[in-house]
Amino acid sequence: MRKQWMAGALWLAILLLTLSGCFFRPPEDLYQSPEQSADYLSLTQAIRTVKESLSQEYGVEVEDISVMSGTNTALIQLQDLDGDGERESAVTFFRVPEANHPLKIYFFTKSDEDTYTASAVVEGNGSSIYRVDYVDLNGNGYREVVVSWQLNTGAYLLGAYSLEEVMAQNMQRVAASASASGSAVTPPKQDSLRAEEWMTTAYTDYALYDLDQDTRTEIAVIQVDAAGTNSRVEIYGWRDGTFLSRDSAPLSAGIINNGIRNVDTNFLREDGRVPVRALYISSELADGHHVVDVIAYRSGVLTNLSLDENGVSREILDRYVDLDPTDVDGDGVLELPSPVALPSSGDTSASDFWLIDWGQYNSSGEKVPVCTTYHNIADGWYLVVPEEWKNQITLSRYDAVAGQRAVFFYHLEADGSTSASPFLVIYKFTSQFGRAETSNRFLLREEEDAVYAAALYDSGWNCGMDSADVQAALHLIQSSWTD
């Protein structure tokens, strides 16, 4: 027993000696923050140096600002501009109130020694930086920067800037300075930091997309004419060794100022062939209608495939204006909606009794039918319906029960009357979820805040769907097709 006790004491002493580095450190050491990395310290010092230099030059306090919109809104952004898989560049944003170009985007590049140096600057005018994107515009693998400068409310200027040459030159100077001095590095002068400007133009909206499928990103600039007569989309891209305006196409006449609702980048229907890329530009007309222009390259020319002889797109919505182009059938190509009114059932409490015919454009400008749906905007769902239902059904609503909304589908008899009983009822429950499976109802979908259910009835008309078909045909309406 004494030997066992002595052995235990020996092991305890060894353990205490081994752990003494952890358990017997001074208390202040246990509460120290983790040490910051050398490259982080180098970056913050490089940013501080630039701010101090600008403050001394203009005699004002330099403000840190953030980008207002888009996917790149962080105060400091790490970017892989040369495409090598390493985020070697840090980007930050300043406002210098007294400068000729008060908005400044500074780029800092990390050297092989993990030290950051200012390597480029993009300058602009306006009240704020609205959006910034980093894209390869000339196809050489190096990303350019596309900047939206907000001049004032509703007025924007778009610019594209090349960083490659100025960054390379400045980093070569930094390397030569370090080699000559042994350690100290002389930062590049401000004038040598300015990036090369490729284009600037006023715009209403824009999209970045490889529209002609040449592996290079193009800039589609949308400009709405305040007079409503000459709204256009203009494509800027790389050709013959330079960045220039490639082509333009008209948009629908009558688009109101600030009337662009949405710009979708997608494809056209091309059966058995390489998909053709297209822009779907949704706008509001002066008469309150919504319109969709379909823009694509056709035979090397930018073309509006949807324009009619009056200079307005054939894709006009005078009802269901909340419906945008949507990939309803899930094949990756957008469909455009055409509402068709359902016969009245005598229920005047409902305003959304319409079927929607969906079609896809091909490169010949033809709209090919795809499917038909009933869209229940109020309840947030739609049902893909058989073609046989057209001119055969009508609807009514019943919302009197709290937490329950119901849509009844009826067959139209040969004499134009409505069948006595519905053949289908679709429910949305926002409370008392247990009621969804009572009686002959079956579940369609369960969401966090709602349950969808349905019931099929023998009304004397074969609707061509069973419970599994109804479940597969019901979908939730998304806020956009990309959701």
Tab-separated table of C-alpha atoms in Angstrom:
chain	number	residue	atom	x	y	z
A	1	MET	CA	0.000	0.000	0.000
A	2	ARG	CA	2.842	2.371	0.865
A	3	LYS	CA	4.559	1.555	-2.471
A	4	GLN	CA	1.334	2.322	-4.377
A	5	TRP	CA	0.993	5.643	-2.526
A	6	MET	CA	4.598	6.628	-3.305
A	7	ALA	CA	4.156	5.714	-7.001
A	8	GLY	CA	1.018	7.852	-7.198
A	9	ALA	CA	2.787	10.803	-5.582
A	10	LEU	CA	5.665	10.463	-8.047
A	11	TRP	CA	3.315	10.532	-11.046
A	12	LEU	CA	1.518	13.567	-9.611
A	13	ALA	CA	4.817	15.445	-9.238
A	14	ILE	CA	5.793	14.619	-12.842
A	15	LEU	CA	2.395	15.776	-14.068
A	16	LEU	CA	2.612	19.098	-12.209
A	17	LEU	CA	6.076	19.761	-13.588
A	18	THR	CA	4.929	18.941	-17.121
A	19	LEU	CA	1.903	21.233	-16.969
A	20	SER	CA	3.572	24.041	-15.129
A	21	GLY	CA	3.882	25.985	-18.389
A	22	CYS	CA	0.074	26.137	-18.598
A	23	PHE	CA	-1.150	26.309	-15.033
A	24	PHE	CA	1.542	28.415	-13.413
A	25	ARG	CA	1.743	31.292	-15.927
A	26	PRO	CA	1.223	34.836	-14.611
A	27	PRO	CA	-2.521	35.685	-14.494
A	28	GLU	CA	-2.132	38.609	-16.923
A	29	ASP	CA	-0.791	36.201	-19.585
A	30	LEU	CA	-3.985	34.121	-19.461
A	31	TYR	CA	-6.120	37.106	-20.498
A	32	GLN	CA	-4.026	38.409	-23.396
A	33	SER	CA	-5.719	38.670	-26.828
A	34	PRO	CA	-4.374	36.374	-29.566
A	35	GLU	CA	-1.457	37.897	-31.401
A	36	GLN	CA	-2.384	39.497	-34.734
A	37	SER	CA	-0.723	38.075	-37.834
A	38	ALA	CA	2.140	39.901	-39.492
A	39	ASP	CA	0.259	40.387	-42.777
A	40	TYR	CA	-2.749	41.838	-40.927
A	41	LEU	CA	-0.503	44.328	-39.149
A	42	SER	CA	1.145	45.159	-42.464
A	43	LEU	CA	-2.243	45.772	-44.134
A	44	THR	CA	-3.560	48.018	-41.358
A	45	GLN	CA	-0.316	49.996	-41.394
A	46	ALA	CA	-0.467	50.374	-45.197
A	47	ILE	CA	-4.077	51.624	-44.983
A	48	ARG	CA	-3.143	54.034	-42.191
A	49	THR	CA	-0.232	55.367	-44.244
A	50	VAL	CA	-2.488	56.076	-47.242
A	51	LYS	CA	-5.104	57.814	-45.100
A	52	GLU	CA	-2.505	59.986	-43.406
A	53	SER	CA	-0.981	60.914	-46.756
A	54	LEU	CA	-4.379	61.890	-48.204
A	55	SER	CA	-5.258	63.839	-45.061
A	56	GLN	CA	-2.026	65.823	-45.274
A	57	GLU	CA	-2.445	66.464	-49.015
A	58	TYR	CA	-6.009	67.790	-48.806
A	59	GLY	CA	-6.064	69.074	-45.233
A	60	VAL	CA	-9.227	67.127	-44.338
A	61	GLU	CA	-10.173	64.042	-42.398
A	62	VAL	CA	-10.384	60.976	-44.652
A	63	GLU	CA	-13.547	58.927	-44.136
A	64	ASP	CA	-13.880	55.153	-44.370
A	65	ILE	CA	-16.996	54.299	-46.404
A	66	SER	CA	-18.775	51.109	-47.415
A	67	VAL	CA	-20.342	49.953	-50.679
A	68	MET	CA	-24.110	50.338	-50.607
A	69	SER	CA	-25.310	47.369	-52.682
A	70	GLY	CA	-24.302	44.112	-54.346
A	71	THR	CA	-22.316	41.161	-53.012
A	72	ASN	CA	-19.124	43.109	-52.206
A	73	THR	CA	-20.027	45.423	-49.337
A	74	ALA	CA	-17.374	44.736	-46.660
A	75	LEU	CA	-15.217	47.655	-45.517
A	76	ILE	CA	-12.094	45.660	-46.413
A	77	GLN	CA	-12.399	43.047	-49.167
A	78	LEU	CA	-9.852	40.350	-49.945
A	79	GLN	CA	-9.825	39.535	-53.662
A	80	ASP	CA	-8.043	37.120	-55.991
A	81	LEU	CA	-7.593	39.445	-58.948
A	82	ASP	CA	-4.982	37.476	-60.907
A	83	GLY	CA	-6.880	34.170	-60.783
A	84	ASP	CA	-4.149	32.122	-59.105
A	85	GLY	CA	-6.381	30.940	-56.253
A	86	GLU	CA	-4.796	33.212	-53.649
A	87	ARG	CA	-6.533	36.347	-52.367
A	88	GLU	CA	-3.478	38.545	-52.665
A	89	SER	CA	-5.268	41.904	-52.901
A	90	ALA	CA	-7.103	43.878	-50.224
A	91	VAL	CA	-9.590	46.556	-51.238
A	92	THR	CA	-10.885	49.410	-49.097
A	93	PHE	CA	-12.926	52.561	-49.691
A	94	PHE	CA	-12.405	56.226	-48.717
A	95	ARG	CA	-14.092	59.593	-49.099
A	96	VAL	CA	-11.803	62.642	-49.297
A	97	PRO	CA	-14.173	65.645	-49.147
A	98	GLU	CA	-11.906	68.277	-50.765
A	99	ALA	CA	-10.479	66.121	-53.569
A	100	ASN	CA	-11.437	66.538	-57.242
A	101	HIS	CA	-12.477	62.873	-57.136
A	102	PRO	CA	-13.600	62.426	-53.522
A	103	LEU	CA	-14.506	58.718	-53.755
A	104	LYS	CA	-11.443	56.491	-53.803
A	105	ILE	CA	-11.064	52.712	-53.966
A	106	TYR	CA	-7.597	51.628	-52.866
A	107	PHE	CA	-6.015	48.285	-53.716
A	108	PHE	CA	-3.235	46.844	-51.564
A	109	THR	CA	-1.199	43.893	-52.843
A	110	LYS	CA	0.621	41.390	-50.646
A	111	SER	CA	4.235	40.658	-51.536
A	112	ASP	CA	6.099	37.376	-51.153
A	113	GLU	CA	7.225	38.666	-47.755
A	114	ASP	CA	3.558	38.978	-46.613
A	115	THR	CA	3.715	42.771	-46.542
A	116	TYR	CA	1.016	44.936	-48.126
A	117	THR	CA	1.655	47.960	-50.317
A	118	ALA	CA	-0.771	50.304	-52.087
A	119	SER	CA	-0.727	49.151	-55.719
A	120	ALA	CA	-3.699	50.866	-57.431
A	121	VAL	CA	-6.512	53.352	-56.909
A	122	VAL	CA	-9.819	53.899	-58.696
A	123	GLU	CA	-11.299	57.379	-58.269
A	124	GLY	CA	-14.762	58.751	-58.886
A	125	ASN	CA	-17.266	61.492	-58.183
A	126	GLY	CA	-20.592	61.364	-56.424
A	127	SER	CA	-22.168	60.931	-53.042
A	128	SER	CA	-21.361	57.227	-52.555
A	129	ILE	CA	-20.114	54.004	-54.112
A	130	TYR	CA	-23.244	52.089	-54.994
A	131	ARG	CA	-21.801	48.756	-56.193
A	132	VAL	CA	-18.467	47.118	-56.998
A	133	ASP	CA	-17.825	43.962	-59.056
A	134	TYR	CA	-14.607	42.179	-59.976
A	135	VAL	CA	-14.881	40.472	-63.386
A	136	ASP	CA	-12.658	39.356	-66.253
A	137	LEU	CA	-13.596	41.623	-69.157
A	138	ASN	CA	-10.829	40.811	-71.653
A	139	GLY	CA	-10.517	37.054	-71.093
A	140	ASN	CA	-6.891	36.953	-69.946
A	141	GLY	CA	-7.745	35.618	-66.492
A	142	TYR	CA	-7.100	38.913	-64.668
A	143	ARG	CA	-10.120	40.624	-63.165
A	144	GLU	CA	-11.047	44.206	-63.862
A	145	VAL	CA	-13.206	46.280	-61.490
A	146	VAL	CA	-16.653	47.618	-62.452
A	147	VAL	CA	-17.895	50.446	-60.230
A	148	SER	CA	-21.277	52.123	-59.922
A	149	TRP	CA	-20.849	55.683	-58.645
A	150	GLN	CA	-24.013	57.185	-57.164
A	151	LEU	CA	-24.045	60.845	-58.143
A	152	ASN	CA	-27.262	61.629	-56.277
A	153	THR	CA	-30.627	59.984	-55.702
A	154	GLY	CA	-31.568	58.115	-58.874
A	155	ALA	CA	-28.492	59.212	-60.881
A	156	TYR	CA	-25.588	56.803	-61.423
A	157	LEU	CA	-22.378	56.580	-63.422
A	158	LEU	CA	-20.863	53.233	-64.378
A	159	GLY	CA	-17.149	52.762	-64.891
A	160	ALA	CA	-14.852	49.889	-65.853
A	161	TYR	CA	-11.168	50.004	-64.845
A	162	SER	CA	-8.124	47.890	-65.595
A	163	LEU	CA	-5.766	47.184	-62.676
A	164	GLU	CA	-3.330	44.690	-64.175
A	165	GLU	CA	-0.671	46.975	-65.632
A	166	VAL	CA	-0.607	49.583	-62.864
A	167	MET	CA	-0.430	46.894	-60.175
A	168	ALA	CA	2.409	45.085	-61.938
A	169	GLN	CA	4.415	48.278	-62.365
A	170	ASN	CA	3.966	49.371	-58.766
A	171	MET	CA	4.846	45.985	-57.322
A	172	GLN	CA	7.989	45.927	-59.485
A	173	ARG	CA	8.964	49.329	-58.074
A	174	VAL	CA	8.323	48.085	-54.552
A	175	ALA	CA	10.481	44.999	-55.140
A	176	ALA	CA	13.285	47.099	-56.623
A	177	SER	CA	13.090	49.560	-53.713
A	178	ALA	CA	13.272	46.750	-51.175
A	179	SER	CA	16.206	45.158	-52.974
A	180	ALA	CA	18.128	48.441	-53.139
A	181	SER	CA	17.537	49.454	-49.527
A	182	GLY	CA	17.775	46.018	-48.021
A	183	SER	CA	14.595	46.398	-45.967
A	184	ALA	CA	12.824	49.753	-46.234
A	185	VAL	CA	10.196	50.012	-48.972
A	186	THR	CA	9.207	53.304	-50.595
A	187	PRO	CA	5.445	53.344	-51.293
A	188	PRO	CA	4.444	54.242	-54.877
A	189	LYS	CA	3.526	57.877	-55.521
A	190	GLN	CA	-0.188	58.696	-55.714
A	191	ASP	CA	-0.081	59.628	-59.408
A	192	SER	CA	1.376	56.245	-60.303
A	193	LEU	CA	-1.469	54.375	-58.591
A	194	ARG	CA	-4.336	55.436	-60.865
A	195	ALA	CA	-5.967	52.549	-62.693
A	196	GLU	CA	-6.668	52.673	-66.428
A	197	GLU	CA	-10.223	53.768	-67.189
A	198	TRP	CA	-11.863	51.685	-69.935
A	199	MET	CA	-15.316	53.256	-69.975
A	200	THR	CA	-17.720	55.466	-68.048
A	201	THR	CA	-21.359	56.084	-68.872
A	202	ALA	CA	-24.596	57.106	-67.239
A	203	TYR	CA	-27.001	54.243	-66.733
A	204	THR	CA	-30.373	53.238	-65.354
A	205	ASP	CA	-29.476	49.594	-64.693
A	206	TYR	CA	-26.854	47.126	-65.858
A	207	ALA	CA	-25.952	43.446	-65.932
A	208	LEU	CA	-22.637	41.578	-66.147
A	209	TYR	CA	-22.979	38.560	-68.431
A	210	ASP	CA	-21.117	36.684	-71.165
A	211	LEU	CA	-23.926	37.364	-73.621
A	212	ASP	CA	-22.083	36.311	-76.793
A	213	GLN	CA	-20.503	33.242	-75.117
A	214	ASP	CA	-16.908	34.154	-75.987
A	215	THR	CA	-15.699	33.370	-72.396
A	216	ARG	CA	-15.423	37.114	-71.631
A	217	THR	CA	-17.887	39.047	-69.491
A	218	GLU	CA	-19.783	41.865	-71.192
A	219	ILE	CA	-21.476	44.849	-69.534
A	220	ALA	CA	-25.082	45.347	-70.594
A	221	VAL	CA	-25.904	48.991	-69.874
A	222	ILE	CA	-29.601	49.910	-69.778
A	223	GLN	CA	-30.457	53.539	-70.388
A	224	VAL	CA	-34.049	54.757	-70.095
A	225	ASP	CA	-34.923	57.850	-72.097
A	226	ALA	CA	-36.823	60.335	-69.937
A	227	ALA	CA	-39.009	61.160	-72.958
A	228	GLY	CA	-39.895	57.471	-73.278
A	229	THR	CA	-38.938	57.230	-76.954
A	230	ASN	CA	-35.320	56.060	-77.129
A	231	SER	CA	-34.621	53.656	-74.267
A	232	ARG	CA	-31.865	51.212	-75.158
A	233	VAL	CA	-29.583	48.450	-73.938
A	234	GLU	CA	-25.941	48.842	-74.978
A	235	ILE	CA	-23.326	46.116	-74.767
A	236	TYR	CA	-19.723	46.966	-73.855
A	237	GLY	CA	-17.109	44.285	-74.347
A	238	TRP	CA	-13.671	43.292	-75.580
A	239	ARG	CA	-13.015	43.145	-79.304
A	240	ASP	CA	-9.855	43.442	-81.416
A	241	GLY	CA	-7.647	44.249	-78.445
A	242	THR	CA	-9.747	47.004	-76.915
A	243	PHE	CA	-12.798	47.522	-74.704
A	244	LEU	CA	-15.582	49.339	-76.530
A	245	SER	CA	-19.289	49.624	-77.215
A	246	ARG	CA	-20.086	46.495	-79.200
A	247	ASP	CA	-23.722	47.031	-80.164
A	248	SER	CA	-27.065	48.321	-78.934
A	249	ALA	CA	-30.743	47.429	-79.280
A	250	PRO	CA	-33.939	49.364	-78.590
A	251	LEU	CA	-36.185	48.719	-75.611
A	252	SER	CA	-39.945	49.138	-75.612
A	253	ALA	CA	-41.193	52.640	-76.269
A	254	GLY	CA	-42.969	54.216	-73.312
A	255	ILE	CA	-40.804	52.950	-70.426
A	256	ILE	CA	-41.050	55.478	-67.617
A	257	ASN	CA	-38.069	57.050	-65.912
A	258	ASN	CA	-36.775	54.685	-63.184
A	259	GLY	CA	-39.192	52.099	-64.598
A	260	ILE	CA	-36.764	49.160	-64.799
A	261	ARG	CA	-38.134	46.488	-62.437
A	262	ASN	CA	-35.743	43.607	-62.995
A	263	VAL	CA	-32.955	42.358	-65.285
A	264	ASP	CA	-32.581	38.583	-65.580
A	265	THR	CA	-29.670	36.851	-67.337
A	266	ASN	CA	-30.691	33.474	-68.757
A	267	PHE	CA	-31.131	31.483	-71.972
A	268	LEU	CA	-33.406	31.015	-74.970
A	269	ARG	CA	-35.102	27.766	-75.909
A	270	GLU	CA	-32.889	25.885	-78.354
A	271	ASP	CA	-34.038	22.289	-78.862
A	272	GLY	CA	-31.013	20.038	-79.357
A	273	ARG	CA	-28.624	22.960	-79.888
A	274	VAL	CA	-26.231	25.008	-77.756
A	275	PRO	CA	-28.344	27.325	-75.556
A	276	VAL	CA	-28.308	30.989	-76.600
A	277	ARG	CA	-27.922	33.496	-73.782
A	278	ALA	CA	-30.372	36.354	-73.343
A	279	LEU	CA	-31.397	39.298	-71.176
A	280	TYR	CA	-34.960	39.543	-69.876
A	281	ILE	CA	-35.592	43.190	-68.967
A	282	SER	CA	-38.822	43.851	-67.055
A	283	SER	CA	-40.078	47.452	-67.060
A	284	GLU	CA	-43.078	49.633	-66.333
A	285	LEU	CA	-44.814	51.594	-69.090
A	286	ALA	CA	-46.389	55.015	-68.759
A	287	ASP	CA	-49.887	53.489	-68.982
A	288	GLY	CA	-49.235	51.299	-65.926
A	289	HIS	CA	-48.679	48.052	-67.814
A	290	HIS	CA	-45.573	45.966	-67.276
A	291	VAL	CA	-43.494	44.823	-70.204
A	292	VAL	CA	-40.637	42.346	-70.757
A	293	ASP	CA	-38.016	42.878	-73.489
A	294	VAL	CA	-36.070	39.788	-74.613
A	295	ILE	CA	-32.564	40.745	-75.810
A	296	ALA	CA	-30.065	38.348	-77.432
A	297	TYR	CA	-27.277	38.098	-80.007
A	298	ARG	CA	-28.671	36.794	-83.266
A	299	SER	CA	-26.321	36.367	-86.234
A	300	GLY	CA	-23.769	38.535	-84.449
A	301	VAL	CA	-26.201	41.409	-83.908
A	302	LEU	CA	-27.790	42.486	-80.627
A	303	THR	CA	-31.530	42.080	-81.181
A	304	ASN	CA	-34.746	42.683	-79.272
A	305	LEU	CA	-36.647	39.502	-80.140
A	306	SER	CA	-39.906	40.625	-78.572
A	307	LEU	CA	-40.585	43.981	-80.286
A	308	ASP	CA	-43.737	44.373	-82.372
A	309	GLU	CA	-44.289	46.712	-85.332
A	310	ASN	CA	-45.096	49.576	-82.923
A	311	GLY	CA	-41.771	49.361	-81.104
A	312	VAL	CA	-43.250	47.798	-77.946
A	313	SER	CA	-42.614	44.285	-76.684
A	314	ARG	CA	-45.357	41.744	-77.296
A	315	GLU	CA	-44.837	40.627	-73.687
A	316	ILE	CA	-47.195	43.069	-71.973
A	317	LEU	CA	-48.958	42.295	-68.703
A	318	ASP	CA	-52.072	44.269	-68.016
A	319	ARG	CA	-52.990	42.019	-65.129
A	320	TYR	CA	-50.901	39.931	-62.725
A	321	VAL	CA	-48.227	42.589	-62.918
A	322	ASP	CA	-46.289	40.935	-60.083
A	323	LEU	CA	-45.379	37.978	-62.297
A	324	ASP	CA	-41.892	38.187	-63.761
A	325	PRO	CA	-40.187	35.739	-66.142
A	326	THR	CA	-39.886	32.484	-64.180
A	327	ASP	CA	-38.455	29.026	-64.755
A	328	VAL	CA	-41.782	27.355	-64.035
A	329	ASP	CA	-40.914	23.907	-65.414
A	330	GLY	CA	-37.387	23.788	-63.947
A	331	ASP	CA	-35.519	23.233	-67.226
A	332	GLY	CA	-33.150	26.166	-66.720
A	333	VAL	CA	-34.800	28.428	-69.306
A	334	LEU	CA	-37.106	31.264	-68.281
A	335	GLU	CA	-40.761	31.257	-69.281
A	336	LEU	CA	-42.802	34.423	-69.857
A	337	PRO	CA	-46.399	34.676	-68.581
A	338	SER	CA	-49.596	35.393	-70.524
A	339	PRO	CA	-52.694	35.613	-68.262
A	340	VAL	CA	-55.988	34.174	-69.507
A	341	ALA	CA	-59.189	35.103	-67.686
A	342	LEU	CA	-61.322	32.266	-66.271
A	343	PRO	CA	-65.099	32.338	-66.683
A	344	SER	CA	-66.865	33.962	-63.756
A	345	SER	CA	-68.254	31.679	-61.082
A	346	GLY	CA	-70.352	34.392	-59.491
A	347	ASP	CA	-67.802	34.839	-56.681
A	348	THR	CA	-67.016	38.539	-56.806
A	349	SER	CA	-64.813	38.443	-53.695
A	350	ALA	CA	-61.815	37.075	-55.599
A	351	SER	CA	-59.689	39.033	-58.038
A	352	ASP	CA	-57.095	36.483	-59.129
A	353	PHE	CA	-59.089	33.921	-61.128
A	354	TRP	CA	-56.761	33.578	-64.078
A	355	LEU	CA	-54.809	30.833	-65.726
A	356	ILE	CA	-51.286	31.695	-66.859
A	357	ASP	CA	-49.946	30.378	-70.153
A	358	TRP	CA	-46.138	30.187	-70.005
A	359	GLY	CA	-43.880	30.220	-73.072
A	360	GLN	CA	-40.196	30.329	-73.956
A	361	TYR	CA	-38.573	32.429	-76.661
A	362	ASN	CA	-36.220	30.850	-79.169
A	363	SER	CA	-33.546	32.628	-81.215
A	364	SER	CA	-35.991	33.076	-84.101
A	365	GLY	CA	-38.174	35.247	-81.887
A	366	GLU	CA	-40.937	32.632	-81.611
A	367	LYS	CA	-42.668	32.031	-78.306
A	368	VAL	CA	-43.068	28.296	-77.733
A	369	PRO	CA	-45.837	27.170	-75.316
A	370	VAL	CA	-44.529	25.274	-72.277
A	371	CYS	CA	-47.248	24.867	-69.638
A	372	THR	CA	-50.256	26.443	-67.946
A	373	THR	CA	-50.615	27.315	-64.269
A	374	TYR	CA	-53.075	28.773	-61.827
A	375	HIS	CA	-51.172	31.343	-59.772
A	376	ASN	CA	-52.627	32.218	-56.386
A	377	ILE	CA	-50.731	35.402	-55.628
A	378	ALA	CA	-52.612	36.049	-52.380
A	379	ASP	CA	-51.675	32.697	-50.843
A	380	GLY	CA	-48.217	32.360	-52.417
A	381	TRP	CA	-48.627	29.144	-54.435
A	382	TYR	CA	-49.219	28.021	-57.995
A	383	LEU	CA	-50.527	24.818	-59.575
A	384	VAL	CA	-49.373	23.431	-62.923
A	385	VAL	CA	-52.644	22.380	-64.558
A	386	PRO	CA	-53.397	19.969	-67.441
A	387	GLU	CA	-54.122	21.528	-70.817
A	388	GLU	CA	-57.540	19.852	-70.712
A	389	TRP	CA	-58.574	22.226	-67.935
A	390	LYS	CA	-58.609	25.226	-70.269
A	391	ASN	CA	-62.166	26.468	-70.870
A	392	GLN	CA	-63.350	23.674	-68.572
A	393	ILE	CA	-62.991	25.122	-65.075
A	394	THR	CA	-63.772	28.086	-62.882
A	395	LEU	CA	-62.871	28.975	-59.294
A	396	SER	CA	-64.169	30.430	-56.072
A	397	ARG	CA	-62.646	31.293	-52.677
A	398	TYR	CA	-63.631	30.723	-49.072
A	399	ASP	CA	-61.682	32.659	-46.425
A	400	ALA	CA	-64.294	32.986	-43.666
A	401	VAL	CA	-62.544	30.593	-41.260
A	402	ALA	CA	-59.674	32.237	-39.349
A	403	GLY	CA	-56.284	30.758	-40.232
A	404	GLN	CA	-57.663	28.935	-43.276
A	405	ARG	CA	-57.823	29.985	-46.931
A	406	ALA	CA	-59.420	27.742	-49.535
A	407	VAL	CA	-59.683	27.770	-53.327
A	408	PHE	CA	-62.438	25.636	-54.925
A	409	PHE	CA	-62.067	24.283	-58.485
A	410	TYR	CA	-65.311	23.618	-60.376
A	411	HIS	CA	-66.054	22.050	-63.747
A	412	LEU	CA	-68.033	24.085	-66.277
A	413	GLU	CA	-70.948	22.177	-67.718
A	414	ALA	CA	-71.815	22.188	-71.416
A	415	ASP	CA	-74.525	24.785	-70.873
A	416	GLY	CA	-72.058	27.133	-69.169
A	417	SER	CA	-73.273	26.427	-65.651
A	418	THR	CA	-70.982	25.470	-62.790
A	419	SER	CA	-71.008	21.936	-61.383
A	420	ALA	CA	-72.788	21.602	-58.050
A	421	SER	CA	-69.684	20.439	-56.182
A	422	PRO	CA	-65.972	21.123	-56.669
A	423	PHE	CA	-63.617	18.498	-58.023
A	424	LEU	CA	-60.620	19.934	-56.117
A	425	VAL	CA	-60.060	22.173	-53.095
A	426	ILE	CA	-56.633	23.507	-52.102
A	427	TYR	CA	-56.158	24.870	-48.570
A	428	LYS	CA	-53.572	27.041	-46.896
A	429	PHE	CA	-53.533	26.805	-43.072
A	430	THR	CA	-51.683	29.455	-41.086
A	431	SER	CA	-52.977	28.167	-37.726
A	432	GLN	CA	-54.479	24.933	-36.352
A	433	PHE	CA	-52.227	22.879	-38.621
A	434	GLY	CA	-53.843	19.652	-37.422
A	435	ARG	CA	-56.926	20.439	-39.477
A	436	ALA	CA	-54.947	19.929	-42.671
A	437	GLU	CA	-55.328	16.136	-42.520
A	438	THR	CA	-58.929	15.903	-41.331
A	439	SER	CA	-61.708	14.394	-43.442
A	440	ASN	CA	-60.472	13.457	-46.930
A	441	ARG	CA	-57.703	16.075	-47.084
A	442	PHE	CA	-54.111	15.150	-47.886
A	443	LEU	CA	-50.954	17.140	-47.226
A	444	LEU	CA	-49.217	18.966	-50.059
A	445	ARG	CA	-46.449	20.916	-48.318
A	446	GLU	CA	-45.400	21.808	-44.786
A	447	GLU	CA	-43.596	25.098	-44.236
A	448	GLU	CA	-42.472	26.835	-41.061
A	449	ASP	CA	-45.451	29.194	-40.954
A	450	ALA	CA	-48.028	27.437	-43.138
A	451	VAL	CA	-49.358	24.051	-44.200
A	452	TYR	CA	-50.851	23.345	-47.635
A	453	ALA	CA	-53.420	20.596	-48.119
A	454	ALA	CA	-55.950	19.484	-50.736
A	455	ALA	CA	-59.048	17.375	-51.213
A	456	LEU	CA	-60.319	15.641	-54.365
A	457	TYR	CA	-64.051	15.031	-54.895
A	458	ASP	CA	-66.167	13.008	-57.303
A	459	SER	CA	-67.990	15.789	-59.138
A	460	GLY	CA	-68.886	13.723	-62.164
A	461	TRP	CA	-65.934	15.097	-64.167
A	462	ASN	CA	-62.565	13.388	-64.472
A	463	CYS	CA	-59.948	16.085	-63.875
A	464	GLY	CA	-57.108	13.728	-64.815
A	465	MET	CA	-55.194	14.120	-61.535
A	466	ASP	CA	-54.906	12.045	-58.388
A	467	SER	CA	-53.465	13.093	-55.034
A	468	ALA	CA	-49.879	12.362	-56.112
A	469	ASP	CA	-50.344	14.450	-59.274
A	470	VAL	CA	-51.732	17.379	-57.286
A	471	GLN	CA	-48.852	17.188	-54.831
A	472	ALA	CA	-46.288	17.205	-57.656
A	473	ALA	CA	-48.045	20.079	-59.450
A	474	LEU	CA	-48.193	22.496	-56.498
A	475	HIS	CA	-45.276	24.901	-56.010
A	476	LEU	CA	-44.616	27.959	-53.861
A	477	ILE	CA	-44.194	31.315	-55.555
A	478	GLN	CA	-40.663	32.620	-55.088
A	479	SER	CA	-39.729	36.288	-54.946
A	480	SER	CA	-37.554	35.750	-58.042
A	481	TRP	CA	-36.745	32.820	-60.296
A	482	THR	CA	-33.247	32.489	-58.791
A	483	ASP	CA	-34.512	31.847	-55.241
